[in-house]
Coordinates of C-alpha atoms (C1' of nucleotides) in Angstrom, one line a residue:
Chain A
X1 CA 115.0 -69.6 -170.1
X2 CA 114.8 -67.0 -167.3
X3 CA 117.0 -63.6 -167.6
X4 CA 119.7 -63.9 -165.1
X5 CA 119.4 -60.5 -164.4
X6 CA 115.4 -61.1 -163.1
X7 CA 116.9 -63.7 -160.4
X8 CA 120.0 -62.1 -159.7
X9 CA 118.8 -58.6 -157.4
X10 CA 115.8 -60.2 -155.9
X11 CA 117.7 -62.8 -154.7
X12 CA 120.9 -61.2 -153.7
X13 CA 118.6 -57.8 -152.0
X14 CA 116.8 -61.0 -150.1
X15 CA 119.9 -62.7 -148.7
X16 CA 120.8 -59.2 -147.4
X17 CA 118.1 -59.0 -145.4
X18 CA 118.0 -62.5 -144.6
X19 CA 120.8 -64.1 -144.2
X20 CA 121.7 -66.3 -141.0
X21 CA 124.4 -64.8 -138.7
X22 CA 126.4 -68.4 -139.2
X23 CA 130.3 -68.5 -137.5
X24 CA 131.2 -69.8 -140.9
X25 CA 130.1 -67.1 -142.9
X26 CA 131.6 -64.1 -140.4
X27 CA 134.4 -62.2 -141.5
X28 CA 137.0 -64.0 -139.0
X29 CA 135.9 -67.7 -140.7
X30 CA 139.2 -69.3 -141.7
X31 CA 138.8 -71.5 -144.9
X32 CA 139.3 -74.2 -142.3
X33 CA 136.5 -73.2 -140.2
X34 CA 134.5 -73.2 -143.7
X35 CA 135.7 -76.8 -144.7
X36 CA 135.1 -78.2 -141.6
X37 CA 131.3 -76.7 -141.8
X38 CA 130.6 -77.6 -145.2
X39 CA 131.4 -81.3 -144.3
X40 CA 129.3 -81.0 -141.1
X41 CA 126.4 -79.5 -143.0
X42 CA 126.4 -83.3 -145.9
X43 CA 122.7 -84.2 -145.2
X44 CA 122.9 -82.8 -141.6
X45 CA 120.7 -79.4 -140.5
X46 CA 122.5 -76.1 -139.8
X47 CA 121.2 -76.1 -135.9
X48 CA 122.3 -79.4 -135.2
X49 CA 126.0 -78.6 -136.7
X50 CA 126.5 -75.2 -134.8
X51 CA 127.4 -76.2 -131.3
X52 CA 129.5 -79.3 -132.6
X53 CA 131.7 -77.0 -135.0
X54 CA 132.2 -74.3 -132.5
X55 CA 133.9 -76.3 -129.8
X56 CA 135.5 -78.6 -132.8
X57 CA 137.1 -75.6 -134.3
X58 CA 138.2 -74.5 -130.4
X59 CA 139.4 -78.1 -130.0
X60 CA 141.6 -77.9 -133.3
X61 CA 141.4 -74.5 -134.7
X62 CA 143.8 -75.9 -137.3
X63 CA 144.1 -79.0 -139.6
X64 CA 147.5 -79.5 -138.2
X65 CA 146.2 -79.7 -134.6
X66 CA 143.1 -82.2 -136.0
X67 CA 146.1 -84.3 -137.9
X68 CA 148.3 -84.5 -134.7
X69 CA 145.3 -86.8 -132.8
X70 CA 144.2 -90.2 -133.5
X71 CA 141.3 -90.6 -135.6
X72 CA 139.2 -91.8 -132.7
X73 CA 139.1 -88.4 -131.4
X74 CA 137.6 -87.2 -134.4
X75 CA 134.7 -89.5 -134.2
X76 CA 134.2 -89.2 -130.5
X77 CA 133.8 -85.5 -130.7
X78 CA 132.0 -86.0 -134.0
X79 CA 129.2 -87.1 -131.1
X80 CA 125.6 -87.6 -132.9
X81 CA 125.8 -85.5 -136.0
X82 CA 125.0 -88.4 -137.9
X83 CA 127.1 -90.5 -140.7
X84 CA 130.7 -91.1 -138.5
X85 CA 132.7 -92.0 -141.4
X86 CA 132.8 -87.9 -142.3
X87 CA 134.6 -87.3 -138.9
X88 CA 137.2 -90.0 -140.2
X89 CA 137.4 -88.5 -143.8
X90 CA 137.5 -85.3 -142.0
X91 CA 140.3 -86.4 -140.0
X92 CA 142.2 -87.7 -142.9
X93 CA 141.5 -84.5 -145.0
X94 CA 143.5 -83.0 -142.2
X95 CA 146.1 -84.9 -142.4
X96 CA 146.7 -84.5 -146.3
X97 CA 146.4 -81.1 -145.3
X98 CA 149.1 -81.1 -143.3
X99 CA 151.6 -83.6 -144.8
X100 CA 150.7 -82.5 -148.7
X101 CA 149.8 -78.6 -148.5
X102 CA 152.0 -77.2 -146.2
X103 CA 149.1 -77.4 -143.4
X104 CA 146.6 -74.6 -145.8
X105 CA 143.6 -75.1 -147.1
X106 CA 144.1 -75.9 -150.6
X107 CA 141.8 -72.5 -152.6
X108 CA 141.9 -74.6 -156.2
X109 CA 138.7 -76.6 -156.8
X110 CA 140.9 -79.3 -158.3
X111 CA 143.1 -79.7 -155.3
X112 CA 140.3 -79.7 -152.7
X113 CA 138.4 -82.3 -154.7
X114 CA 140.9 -84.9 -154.5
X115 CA 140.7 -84.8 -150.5
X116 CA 139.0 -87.1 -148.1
X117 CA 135.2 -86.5 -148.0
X118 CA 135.4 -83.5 -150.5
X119 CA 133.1 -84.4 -153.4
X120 CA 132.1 -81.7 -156.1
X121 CA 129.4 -79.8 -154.1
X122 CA 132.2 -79.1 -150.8
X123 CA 135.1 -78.5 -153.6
X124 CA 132.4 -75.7 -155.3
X125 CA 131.8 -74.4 -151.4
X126 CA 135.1 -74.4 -150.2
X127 CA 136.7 -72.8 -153.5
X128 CA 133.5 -70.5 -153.5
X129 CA 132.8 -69.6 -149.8
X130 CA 136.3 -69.6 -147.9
X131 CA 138.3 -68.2 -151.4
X132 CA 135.8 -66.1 -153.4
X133 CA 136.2 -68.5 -156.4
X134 CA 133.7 -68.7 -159.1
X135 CA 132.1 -71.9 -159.1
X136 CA 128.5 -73.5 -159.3
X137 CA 127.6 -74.6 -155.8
X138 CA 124.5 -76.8 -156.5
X139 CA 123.6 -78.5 -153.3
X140 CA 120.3 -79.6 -152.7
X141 CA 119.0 -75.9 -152.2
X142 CA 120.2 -74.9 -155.1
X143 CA 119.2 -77.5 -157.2
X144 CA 115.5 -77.2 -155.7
X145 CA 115.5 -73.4 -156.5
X146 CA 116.4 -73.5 -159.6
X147 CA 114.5 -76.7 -160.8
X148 CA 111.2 -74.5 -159.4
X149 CA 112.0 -71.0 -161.1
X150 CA 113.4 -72.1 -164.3
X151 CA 112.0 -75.9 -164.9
X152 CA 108.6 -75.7 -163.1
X153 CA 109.9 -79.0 -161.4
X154 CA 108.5 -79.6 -157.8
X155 CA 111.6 -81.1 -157.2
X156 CA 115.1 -81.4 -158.7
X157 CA 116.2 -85.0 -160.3
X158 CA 117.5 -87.6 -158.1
X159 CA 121.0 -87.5 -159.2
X160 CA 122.5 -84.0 -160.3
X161 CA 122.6 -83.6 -164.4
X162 CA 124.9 -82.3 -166.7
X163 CA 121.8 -79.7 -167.7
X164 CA 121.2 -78.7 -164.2
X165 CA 125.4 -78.2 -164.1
X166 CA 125.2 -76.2 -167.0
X167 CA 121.6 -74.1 -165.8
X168 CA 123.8 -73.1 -163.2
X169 CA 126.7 -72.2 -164.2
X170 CA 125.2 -70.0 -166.7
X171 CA 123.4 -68.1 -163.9
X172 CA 126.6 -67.7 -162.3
X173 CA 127.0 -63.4 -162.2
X174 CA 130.6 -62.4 -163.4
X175 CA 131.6 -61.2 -160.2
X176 CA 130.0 -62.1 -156.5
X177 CA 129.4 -65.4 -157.7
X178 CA 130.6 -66.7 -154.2
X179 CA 127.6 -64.1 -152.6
X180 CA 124.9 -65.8 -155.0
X181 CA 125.7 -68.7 -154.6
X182 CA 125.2 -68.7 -150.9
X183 CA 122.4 -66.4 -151.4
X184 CA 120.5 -68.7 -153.6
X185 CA 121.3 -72.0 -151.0
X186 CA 120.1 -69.6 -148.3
X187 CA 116.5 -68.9 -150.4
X188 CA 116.3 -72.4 -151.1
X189 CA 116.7 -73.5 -147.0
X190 CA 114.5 -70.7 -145.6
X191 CA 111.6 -70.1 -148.5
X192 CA 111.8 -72.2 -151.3
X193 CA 112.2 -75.4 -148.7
X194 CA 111.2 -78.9 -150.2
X195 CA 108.3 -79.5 -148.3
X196 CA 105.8 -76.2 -147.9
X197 CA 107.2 -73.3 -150.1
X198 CA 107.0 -69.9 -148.4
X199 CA 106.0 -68.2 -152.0
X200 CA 104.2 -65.3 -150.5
X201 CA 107.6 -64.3 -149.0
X202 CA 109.8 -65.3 -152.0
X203 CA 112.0 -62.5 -153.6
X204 CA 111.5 -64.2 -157.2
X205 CA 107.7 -65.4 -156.6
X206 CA 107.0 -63.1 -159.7
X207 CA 109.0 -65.1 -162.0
X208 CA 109.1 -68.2 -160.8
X209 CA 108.1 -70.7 -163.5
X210 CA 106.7 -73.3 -161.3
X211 CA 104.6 -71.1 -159.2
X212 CA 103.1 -69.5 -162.5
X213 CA 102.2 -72.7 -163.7
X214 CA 99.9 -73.4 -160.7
X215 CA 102.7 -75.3 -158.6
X216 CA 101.9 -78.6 -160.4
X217 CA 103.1 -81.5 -157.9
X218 CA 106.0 -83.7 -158.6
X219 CA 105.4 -86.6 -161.2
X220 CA 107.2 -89.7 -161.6
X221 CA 108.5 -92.4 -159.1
X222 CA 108.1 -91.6 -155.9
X223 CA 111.2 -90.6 -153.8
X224 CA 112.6 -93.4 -151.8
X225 CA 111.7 -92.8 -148.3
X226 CA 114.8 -93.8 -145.7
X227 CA 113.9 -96.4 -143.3
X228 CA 115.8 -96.8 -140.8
X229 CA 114.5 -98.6 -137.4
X230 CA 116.0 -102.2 -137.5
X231 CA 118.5 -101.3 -140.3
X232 CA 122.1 -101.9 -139.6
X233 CA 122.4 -98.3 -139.8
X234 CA 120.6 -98.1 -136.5
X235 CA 122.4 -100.9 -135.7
X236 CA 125.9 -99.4 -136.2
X237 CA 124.4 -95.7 -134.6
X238 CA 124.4 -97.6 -131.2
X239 CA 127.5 -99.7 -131.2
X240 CA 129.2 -97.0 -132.2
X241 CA 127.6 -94.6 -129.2
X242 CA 128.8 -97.1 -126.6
X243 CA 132.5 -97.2 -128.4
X244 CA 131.8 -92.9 -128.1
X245 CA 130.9 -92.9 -124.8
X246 CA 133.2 -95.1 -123.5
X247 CA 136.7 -94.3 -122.0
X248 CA 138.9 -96.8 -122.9
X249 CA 138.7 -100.5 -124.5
X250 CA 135.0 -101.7 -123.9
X251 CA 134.2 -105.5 -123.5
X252 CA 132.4 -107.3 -125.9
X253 CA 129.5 -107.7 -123.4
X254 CA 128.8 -103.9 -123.6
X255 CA 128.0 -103.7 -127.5
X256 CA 125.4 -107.0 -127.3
X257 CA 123.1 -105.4 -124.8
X258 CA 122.4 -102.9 -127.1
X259 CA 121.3 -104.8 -130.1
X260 CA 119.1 -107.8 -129.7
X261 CA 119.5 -109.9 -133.3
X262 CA 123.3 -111.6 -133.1
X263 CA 123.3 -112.0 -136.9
X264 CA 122.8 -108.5 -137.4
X265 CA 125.0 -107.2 -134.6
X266 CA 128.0 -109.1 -135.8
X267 CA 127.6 -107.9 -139.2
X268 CA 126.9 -104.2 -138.2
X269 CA 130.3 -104.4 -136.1
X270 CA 132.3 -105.7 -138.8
X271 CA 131.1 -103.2 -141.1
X272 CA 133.1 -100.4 -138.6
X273 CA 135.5 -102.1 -138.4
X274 CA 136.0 -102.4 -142.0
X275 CA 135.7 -98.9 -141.8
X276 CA 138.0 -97.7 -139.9
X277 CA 135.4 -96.6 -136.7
X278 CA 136.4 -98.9 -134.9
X279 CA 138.9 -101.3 -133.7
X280 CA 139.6 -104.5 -132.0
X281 CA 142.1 -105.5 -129.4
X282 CA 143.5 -108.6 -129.1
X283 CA 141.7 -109.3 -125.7
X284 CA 138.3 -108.9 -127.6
X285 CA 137.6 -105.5 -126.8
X286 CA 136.6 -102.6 -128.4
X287 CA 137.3 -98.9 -128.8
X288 CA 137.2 -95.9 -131.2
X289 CA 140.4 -96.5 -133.8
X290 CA 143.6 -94.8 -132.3
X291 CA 145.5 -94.9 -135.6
Chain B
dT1 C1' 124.0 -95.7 -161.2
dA2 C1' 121.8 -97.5 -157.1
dT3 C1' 122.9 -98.3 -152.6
dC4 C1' 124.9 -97.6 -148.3
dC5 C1' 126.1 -94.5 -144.7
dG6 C1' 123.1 -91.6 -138.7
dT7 C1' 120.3 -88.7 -136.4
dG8 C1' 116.6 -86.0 -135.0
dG9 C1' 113.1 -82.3 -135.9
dA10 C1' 109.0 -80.7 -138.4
dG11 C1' 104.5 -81.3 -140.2
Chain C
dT1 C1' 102.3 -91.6 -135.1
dC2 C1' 104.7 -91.8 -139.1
dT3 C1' 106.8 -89.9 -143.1
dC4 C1' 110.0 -86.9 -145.0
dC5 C1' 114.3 -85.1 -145.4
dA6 C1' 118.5 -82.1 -144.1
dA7 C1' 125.0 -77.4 -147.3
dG8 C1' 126.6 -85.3 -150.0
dG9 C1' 130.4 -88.7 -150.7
dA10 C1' 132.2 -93.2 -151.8
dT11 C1' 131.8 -97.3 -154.1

DNA sequence: TATCCGTGGAG
DNA sequence: TCTCCAAGGAT
């Protein structure tokens, strides 16, 4: 296995020179402002989650103010980041905030990952990032870097494994472990990146296991590609854009002309309902869920 | 564990 | 154009 120690000052001298000048890593984030990025950031890009956190955290600058309005308010300003139901988990981590933790950011990795839309990667970020916690943050940068330096992988497994848990938590430094961790995600998004490597401007190009062994391509199963025209994904995307858009209650009219197959459309508008994104009225119309 | 859950930019 | 995939989580 790789010496810690070859990794650790590359990679932390990089990230000083490198590092993004994100709102949620400046001195004045409150762990709020860092939970509410992290959940933002699930499978979504950095550029497209800046302008819709900074007037989010000017909107409710506290999870007390986010509890206080319906849920629908959540998802309507949520706009087109992309999965909805994280704006309602988001809402409802506010809430448990507020009614079960005095309205502060739980700092114990435990206590954040029992809350709404906190898995084990946002627990590790939140604990890590916003409270200096010691934790292994593997998110998908992380687990890319590391499969390429130490494993001469391509490309990380599909599902995180206990090996890959224990790689990196035996690469975590004694202290500044919140700095390498974020240092290491920050490698893996602007040089190590999943489709073309930037290896001539890589701080651990030198050691990296994959590059020395001729960057042999992935092997095994291809990756399931996401298709999504004509899915009910797409399907939900747009019903749920006219409930977003819309003032007040919309007529049922208004959600068929966006979707041409019936079948589909009725099951796509269940399935928010189910939910929780949307809500029906007794006069058969439609709006974002107000409770 | 495999599948579902949006959206849009890059190559 | 089309494929890939981006700070995952819940079931």
């Amino acid at each position: 296995m790789v010496e810690p120690n070859l990794l650790h000052a590359p990679i932390l001298e990089w990230y000083a020179d490198n590092a993004r000048d994100l709102p949620w890593r400046a001195s004045d984030a409150t762990p709020w402002g860092v939970l509410v990025s992290e959940i933002m950031l699930q499978q979504t890009p950095v550029i497209r989650v800046l302008p819709i956190w900074a007037d989010w955290m000017r909107r409710w600058p506290t999870p007390k103010a986010l509890a206080a309005e319906p849920p629908g308010e959540a998802v309507r300003h949520w706009g087109r980041l992309g999965y909805p139901r994280r704006a309602l988990r988001l809402h409802a981590c506010a809430q448990a905030i507020t009614d079960d933790h005095g309205g502060e950011v739980p700092d114990d990795h435990a206590t954040l990952l029992a809350l709404p839309g906190i898995g084990e990667y946002t627990a590790a970020a939140v604990a890590s990032f916003a409270f200096g916690g010691r934790h292994a943050v593997l998110d998908t940068n992380v687990r890319r870097v590391f499969a390429r330096a130490v494993r001469a992988e391509e490309y990380p497994p599909t599902s995180t494994s206990a090996v890959e848990r224990r790689l990196a938590e035996a690469l975590l430094p004694a202290l500044g472990a919140a700095r390498w961790g974020v240092a290491v995600m920050e490698l893996g998004a602007l040089v190590c990146t999943a489709r073309a490597p930037r290896c001539a401007d890589c701080p651990i190009s030198g050691v990296c296991a994959w590059r020395l062994a001729g960057k042999p391509p992935h092997t095994g199963p291809a990756r399931k590609g996401q298709t999504y025209a004509g899915t009910d994904r797409q399907c939900r995307g747009r019903l749920l854009a006219v409930l977003r858009e819309a003032h007040g209650p919309v007529p049922k009219a208004a959600l068929d002309v966006v979707w041409d197959d019936a079948v589909q459309r009725e099951r796509a508008l269940d399935g928010l309902i189910a939910d929780g994104l949307a809500e029906v009225l007794p006069d058969d119309t439609y709006r974002l869920p107000q409770s």
